[in-house]
Short mmCIF file of C-alpha atoms in Angstrom, two decimals:
data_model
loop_
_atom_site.label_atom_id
_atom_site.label_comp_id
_atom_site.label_asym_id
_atom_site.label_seq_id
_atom_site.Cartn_x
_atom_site.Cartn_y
_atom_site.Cartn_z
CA UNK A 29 15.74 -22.56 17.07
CA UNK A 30 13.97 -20.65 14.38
CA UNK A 31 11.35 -17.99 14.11
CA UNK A 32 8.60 -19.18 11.69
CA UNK A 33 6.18 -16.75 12.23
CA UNK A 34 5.84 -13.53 14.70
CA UNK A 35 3.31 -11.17 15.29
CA UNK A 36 3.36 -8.29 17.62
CA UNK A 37 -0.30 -6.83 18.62
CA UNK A 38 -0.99 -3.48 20.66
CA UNK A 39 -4.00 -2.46 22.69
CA UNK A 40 -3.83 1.79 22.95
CA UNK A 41 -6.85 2.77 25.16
CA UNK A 42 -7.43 5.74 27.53
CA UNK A 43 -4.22 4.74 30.21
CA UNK A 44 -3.42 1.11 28.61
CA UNK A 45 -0.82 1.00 26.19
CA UNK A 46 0.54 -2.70 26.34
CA UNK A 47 1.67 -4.74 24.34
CA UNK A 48 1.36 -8.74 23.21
CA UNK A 49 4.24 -10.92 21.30
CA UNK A 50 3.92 -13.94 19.54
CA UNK A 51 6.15 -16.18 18.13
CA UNK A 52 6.09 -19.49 16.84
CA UNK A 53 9.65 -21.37 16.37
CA UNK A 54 10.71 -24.39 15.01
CA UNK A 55 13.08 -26.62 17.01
CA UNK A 56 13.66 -29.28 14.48
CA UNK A 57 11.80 -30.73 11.40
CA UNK A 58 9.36 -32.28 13.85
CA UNK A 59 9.33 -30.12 16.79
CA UNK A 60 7.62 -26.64 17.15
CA UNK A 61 6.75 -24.46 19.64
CA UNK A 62 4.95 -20.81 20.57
CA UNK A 63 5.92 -18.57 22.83
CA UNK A 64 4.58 -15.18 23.76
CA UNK A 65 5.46 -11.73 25.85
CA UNK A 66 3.11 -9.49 27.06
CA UNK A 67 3.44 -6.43 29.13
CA UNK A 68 3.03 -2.49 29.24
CA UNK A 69 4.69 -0.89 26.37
CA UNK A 70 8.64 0.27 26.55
CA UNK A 71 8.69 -1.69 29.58
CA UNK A 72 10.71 -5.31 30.23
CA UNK A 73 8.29 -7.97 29.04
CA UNK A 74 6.80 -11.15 30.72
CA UNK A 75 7.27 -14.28 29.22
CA UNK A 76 5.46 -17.37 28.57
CA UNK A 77 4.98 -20.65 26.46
CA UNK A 78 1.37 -22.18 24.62
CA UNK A 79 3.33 -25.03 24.34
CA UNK A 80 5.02 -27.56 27.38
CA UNK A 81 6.15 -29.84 24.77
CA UNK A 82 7.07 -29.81 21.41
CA UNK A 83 3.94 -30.14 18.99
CA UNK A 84 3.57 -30.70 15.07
CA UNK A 85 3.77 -27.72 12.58
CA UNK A 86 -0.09 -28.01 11.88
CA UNK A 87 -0.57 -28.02 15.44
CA UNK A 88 1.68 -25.25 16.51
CA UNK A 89 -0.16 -22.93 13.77
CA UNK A 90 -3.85 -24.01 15.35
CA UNK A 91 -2.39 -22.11 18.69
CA UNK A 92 -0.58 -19.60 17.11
CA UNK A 93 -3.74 -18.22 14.96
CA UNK A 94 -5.89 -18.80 18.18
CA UNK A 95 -4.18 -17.29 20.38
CA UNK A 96 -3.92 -14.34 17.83
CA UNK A 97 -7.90 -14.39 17.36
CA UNK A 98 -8.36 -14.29 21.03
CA UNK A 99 -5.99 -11.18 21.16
CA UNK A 100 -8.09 -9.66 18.48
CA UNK A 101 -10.80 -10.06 19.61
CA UNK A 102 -9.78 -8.15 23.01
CA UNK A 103 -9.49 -5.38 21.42
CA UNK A 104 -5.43 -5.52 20.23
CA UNK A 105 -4.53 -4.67 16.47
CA UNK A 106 -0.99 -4.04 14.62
CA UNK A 107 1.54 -1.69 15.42
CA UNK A 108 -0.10 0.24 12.18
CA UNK A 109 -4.04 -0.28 12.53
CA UNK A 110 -3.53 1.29 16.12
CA UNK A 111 -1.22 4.14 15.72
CA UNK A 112 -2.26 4.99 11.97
CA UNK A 113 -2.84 8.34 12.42
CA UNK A 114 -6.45 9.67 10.91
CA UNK A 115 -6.61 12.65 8.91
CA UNK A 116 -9.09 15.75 9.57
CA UNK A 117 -12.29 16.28 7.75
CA UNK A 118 -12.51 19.99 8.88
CA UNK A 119 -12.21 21.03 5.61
CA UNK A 120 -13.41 18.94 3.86
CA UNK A 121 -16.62 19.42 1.70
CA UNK A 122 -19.45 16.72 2.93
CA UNK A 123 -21.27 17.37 -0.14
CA UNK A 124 -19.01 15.81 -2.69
CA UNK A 125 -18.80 12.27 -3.31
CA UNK A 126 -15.20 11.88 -2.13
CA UNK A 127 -16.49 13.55 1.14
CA UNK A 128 -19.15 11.50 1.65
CA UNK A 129 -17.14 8.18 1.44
CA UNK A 130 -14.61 9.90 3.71
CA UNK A 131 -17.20 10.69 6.19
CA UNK A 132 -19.13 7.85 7.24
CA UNK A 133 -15.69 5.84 6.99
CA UNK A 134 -14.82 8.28 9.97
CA UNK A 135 -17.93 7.25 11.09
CA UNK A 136 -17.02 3.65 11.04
CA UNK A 137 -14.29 4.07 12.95
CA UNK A 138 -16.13 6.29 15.92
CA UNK A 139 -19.46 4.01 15.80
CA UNK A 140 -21.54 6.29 14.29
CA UNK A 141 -23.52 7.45 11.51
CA UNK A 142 -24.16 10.97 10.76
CA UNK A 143 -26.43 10.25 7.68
CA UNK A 144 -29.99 9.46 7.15
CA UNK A 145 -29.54 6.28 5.57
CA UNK A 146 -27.11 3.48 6.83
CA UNK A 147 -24.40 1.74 4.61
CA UNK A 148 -22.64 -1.36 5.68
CA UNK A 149 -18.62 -0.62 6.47
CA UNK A 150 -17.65 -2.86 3.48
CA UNK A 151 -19.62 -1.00 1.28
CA UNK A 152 -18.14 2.18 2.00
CA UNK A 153 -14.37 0.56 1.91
CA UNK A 154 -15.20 -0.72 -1.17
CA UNK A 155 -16.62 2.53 -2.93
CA UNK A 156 -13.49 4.13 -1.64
CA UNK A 157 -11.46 1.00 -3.83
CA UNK A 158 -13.43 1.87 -6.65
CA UNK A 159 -13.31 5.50 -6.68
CA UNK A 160 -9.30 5.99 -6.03
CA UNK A 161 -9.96 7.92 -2.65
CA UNK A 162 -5.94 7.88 -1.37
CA UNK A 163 -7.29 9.83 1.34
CA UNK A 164 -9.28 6.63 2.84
CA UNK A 165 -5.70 4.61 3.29
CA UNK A 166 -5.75 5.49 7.08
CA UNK A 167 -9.49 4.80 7.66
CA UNK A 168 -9.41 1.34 5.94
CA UNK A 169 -6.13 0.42 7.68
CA UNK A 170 -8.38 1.11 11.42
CA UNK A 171 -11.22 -0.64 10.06
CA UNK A 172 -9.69 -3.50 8.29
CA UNK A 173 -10.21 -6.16 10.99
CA UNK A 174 -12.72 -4.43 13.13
CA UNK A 175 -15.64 -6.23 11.36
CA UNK A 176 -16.98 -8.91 9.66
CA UNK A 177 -15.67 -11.39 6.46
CA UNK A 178 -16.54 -8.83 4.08
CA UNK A 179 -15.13 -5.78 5.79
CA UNK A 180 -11.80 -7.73 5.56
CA UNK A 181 -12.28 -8.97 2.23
CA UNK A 182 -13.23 -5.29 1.04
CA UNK A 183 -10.68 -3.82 2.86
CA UNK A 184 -8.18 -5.74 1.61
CA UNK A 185 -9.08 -5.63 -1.70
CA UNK A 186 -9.05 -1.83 -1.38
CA UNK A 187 -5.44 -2.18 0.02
CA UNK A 188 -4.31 -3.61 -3.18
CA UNK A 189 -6.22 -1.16 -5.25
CA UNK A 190 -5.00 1.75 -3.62
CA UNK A 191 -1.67 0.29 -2.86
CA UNK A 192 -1.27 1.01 0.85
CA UNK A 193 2.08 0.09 1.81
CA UNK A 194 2.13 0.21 5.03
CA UNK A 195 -0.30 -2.19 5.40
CA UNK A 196 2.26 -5.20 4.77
CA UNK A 197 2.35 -6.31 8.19
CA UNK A 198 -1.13 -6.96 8.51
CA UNK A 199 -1.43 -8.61 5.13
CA UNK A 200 1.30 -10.73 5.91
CA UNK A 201 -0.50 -11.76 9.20
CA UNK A 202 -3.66 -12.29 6.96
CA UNK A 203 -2.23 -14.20 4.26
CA UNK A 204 -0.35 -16.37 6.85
CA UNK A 205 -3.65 -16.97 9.44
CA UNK A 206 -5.15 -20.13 8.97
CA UNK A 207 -8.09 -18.48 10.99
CA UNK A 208 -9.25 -16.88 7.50
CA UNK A 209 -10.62 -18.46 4.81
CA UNK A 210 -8.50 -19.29 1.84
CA UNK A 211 -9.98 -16.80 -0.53
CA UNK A 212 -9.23 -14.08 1.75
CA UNK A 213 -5.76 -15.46 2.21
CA UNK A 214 -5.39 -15.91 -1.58
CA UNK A 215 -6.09 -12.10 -2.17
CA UNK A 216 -3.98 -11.00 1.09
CA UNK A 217 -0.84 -12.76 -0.66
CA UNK A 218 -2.12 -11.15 -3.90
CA UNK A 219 -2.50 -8.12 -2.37
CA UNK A 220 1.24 -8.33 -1.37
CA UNK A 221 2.63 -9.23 -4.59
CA UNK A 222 0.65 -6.29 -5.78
CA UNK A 223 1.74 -3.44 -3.55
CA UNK A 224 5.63 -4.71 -2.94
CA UNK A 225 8.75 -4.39 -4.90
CA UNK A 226 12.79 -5.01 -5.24
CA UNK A 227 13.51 -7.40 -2.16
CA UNK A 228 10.85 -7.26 -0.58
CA UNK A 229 8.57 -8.86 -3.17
CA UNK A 230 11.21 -11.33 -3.77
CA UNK A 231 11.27 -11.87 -0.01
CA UNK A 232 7.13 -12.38 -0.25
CA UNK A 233 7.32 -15.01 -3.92
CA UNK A 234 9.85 -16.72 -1.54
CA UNK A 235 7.81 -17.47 1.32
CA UNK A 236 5.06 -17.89 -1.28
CA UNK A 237 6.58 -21.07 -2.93
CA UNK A 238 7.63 -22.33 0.69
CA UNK A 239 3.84 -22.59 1.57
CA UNK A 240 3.42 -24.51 -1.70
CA UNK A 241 3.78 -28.27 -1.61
CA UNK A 242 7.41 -30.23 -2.79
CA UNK A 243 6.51 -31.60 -5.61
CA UNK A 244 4.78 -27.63 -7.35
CA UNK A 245 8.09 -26.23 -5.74
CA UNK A 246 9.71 -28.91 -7.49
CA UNK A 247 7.93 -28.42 -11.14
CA UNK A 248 8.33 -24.75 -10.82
CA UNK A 249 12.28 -25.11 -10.12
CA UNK A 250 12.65 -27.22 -13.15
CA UNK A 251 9.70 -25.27 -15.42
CA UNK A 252 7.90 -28.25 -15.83
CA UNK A 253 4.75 -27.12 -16.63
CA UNK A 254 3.73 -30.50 -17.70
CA UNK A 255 3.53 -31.83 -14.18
CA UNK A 256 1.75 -28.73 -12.74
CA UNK A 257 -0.99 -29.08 -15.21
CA UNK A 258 -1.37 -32.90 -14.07
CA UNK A 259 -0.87 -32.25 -10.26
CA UNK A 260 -3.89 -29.62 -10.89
CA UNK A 261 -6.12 -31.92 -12.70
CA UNK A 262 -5.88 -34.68 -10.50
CA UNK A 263 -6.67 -32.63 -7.37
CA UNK A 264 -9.52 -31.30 -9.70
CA UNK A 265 -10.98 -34.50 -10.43
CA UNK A 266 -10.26 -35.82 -6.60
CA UNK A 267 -12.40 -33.23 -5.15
CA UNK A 268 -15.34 -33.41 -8.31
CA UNK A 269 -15.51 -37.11 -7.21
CA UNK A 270 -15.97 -36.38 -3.65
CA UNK A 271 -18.70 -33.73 -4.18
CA UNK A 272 -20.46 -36.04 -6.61
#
């Protein structure tokens, strides 16, 4: 049996601290499964399966990413986006541009807004991006997947701008979640190319061309650029024909 994908998700709240394991393995070519533990943190783990009998890959990834969502949207996040710690804005001067961005992004993550006029979350993420705030690393990790397309889309993008390391876990699980939409896949594995390097990049191209279909693994092996170009324009024309 092998691990294809894993996730682990945490829920930190008042007393709850637990914590909820996913894992989907491949038995054989044809035969895939997903499994999960849940339990309080530091302490022996239940155990369960999604899956009675063996299902396709494409199926086994619908549950896996479901099953994720439905986590998510309980409240759990990454080891990182829940125990990211936040910096302190005691000293900090409010008045400055930097300090505004860093305030109502500690805002965002309390559910408030201490200013007179309201910005959307991806906004500020994004203004953060643009103006090279390092200080907003923490605050965009907490925020990342708290909100809507956008938010994530910003926030990522900000990732790769700023270069946030430790937010490779999560944009692995991004990049690897067929519950997002390709383009916000696209820049998640971008993202990762981006803010990786020695092995673990090469670990990252690697999974990268496994995701890519035989015959573009195949061209790219032998350089054959030739073939790529065609493969491209025939999908190209394939899909102009079916929107016309």
């Amino acid at each position: 049996m092998r691990i294809i994908k894993q996730t682990k998700l945490f829920f930190h709240e008042g007393k709850s601290d637990k914590v909820y394991e996913i894992d989907l393995c491949e038995i054989n070519p044809d035969a895939f499964i997903v499994n999960f533990r849940y339990g309080r943190r530091g302490a022996a783990l239940k155990e369960g399966s999604k899956t009675p009998e063996f299902v396709s890959r494409e199926k086994a990834e619908h549950i896996f990413d479901q099953l994720e969502k439905e986590k998510r949207n309980k409240g759990y996040q990454s080891e990182v986006e829940v125990f990211v710690e936040l910096p302190s804005l005691e000293t900090l001067n409010v008045d400055s541009k930097e300090g505004v961005i860093l305030k109502r992004l500690e805002d965002a993550t309390q559910g408030i807004n201490s200013f007179k006029t309201g910005w959307k979350t991806s906004r500020v993420i994004w203004k953060a991006a643009q103006m090279d705030i390092k200080e907003a690393a923490s605050y965009i990790l907490k925020l990342a997947t708290k909100g809507d397309e956008m938010q994530l889309y910003a926030s990522v993008f900000a990732i790769r701008r700023l270069k946030i390391i430790q937010a490779s876990e999560l944009l692995h699980s991004i990049a690897h979640s067929t519950r997002h939409k390709q383009y916000i896949r696209n820049v998640a594995f971008d993202a990762l190319l981006t803010i990786n390097e020695g092995s673990e990049l090469e670990k990252i191209v690697s999974e990268l061309l496994e995701s890519l279909p035989a015959e573009i693994r195949y061209a790219i092996d032998k350089g054959d650029y030739d073939s790529l170009k065609k493969y491209y324009a025939e999908k190209f024309d394939k899909k102009k024909k079916q929107m016309s």
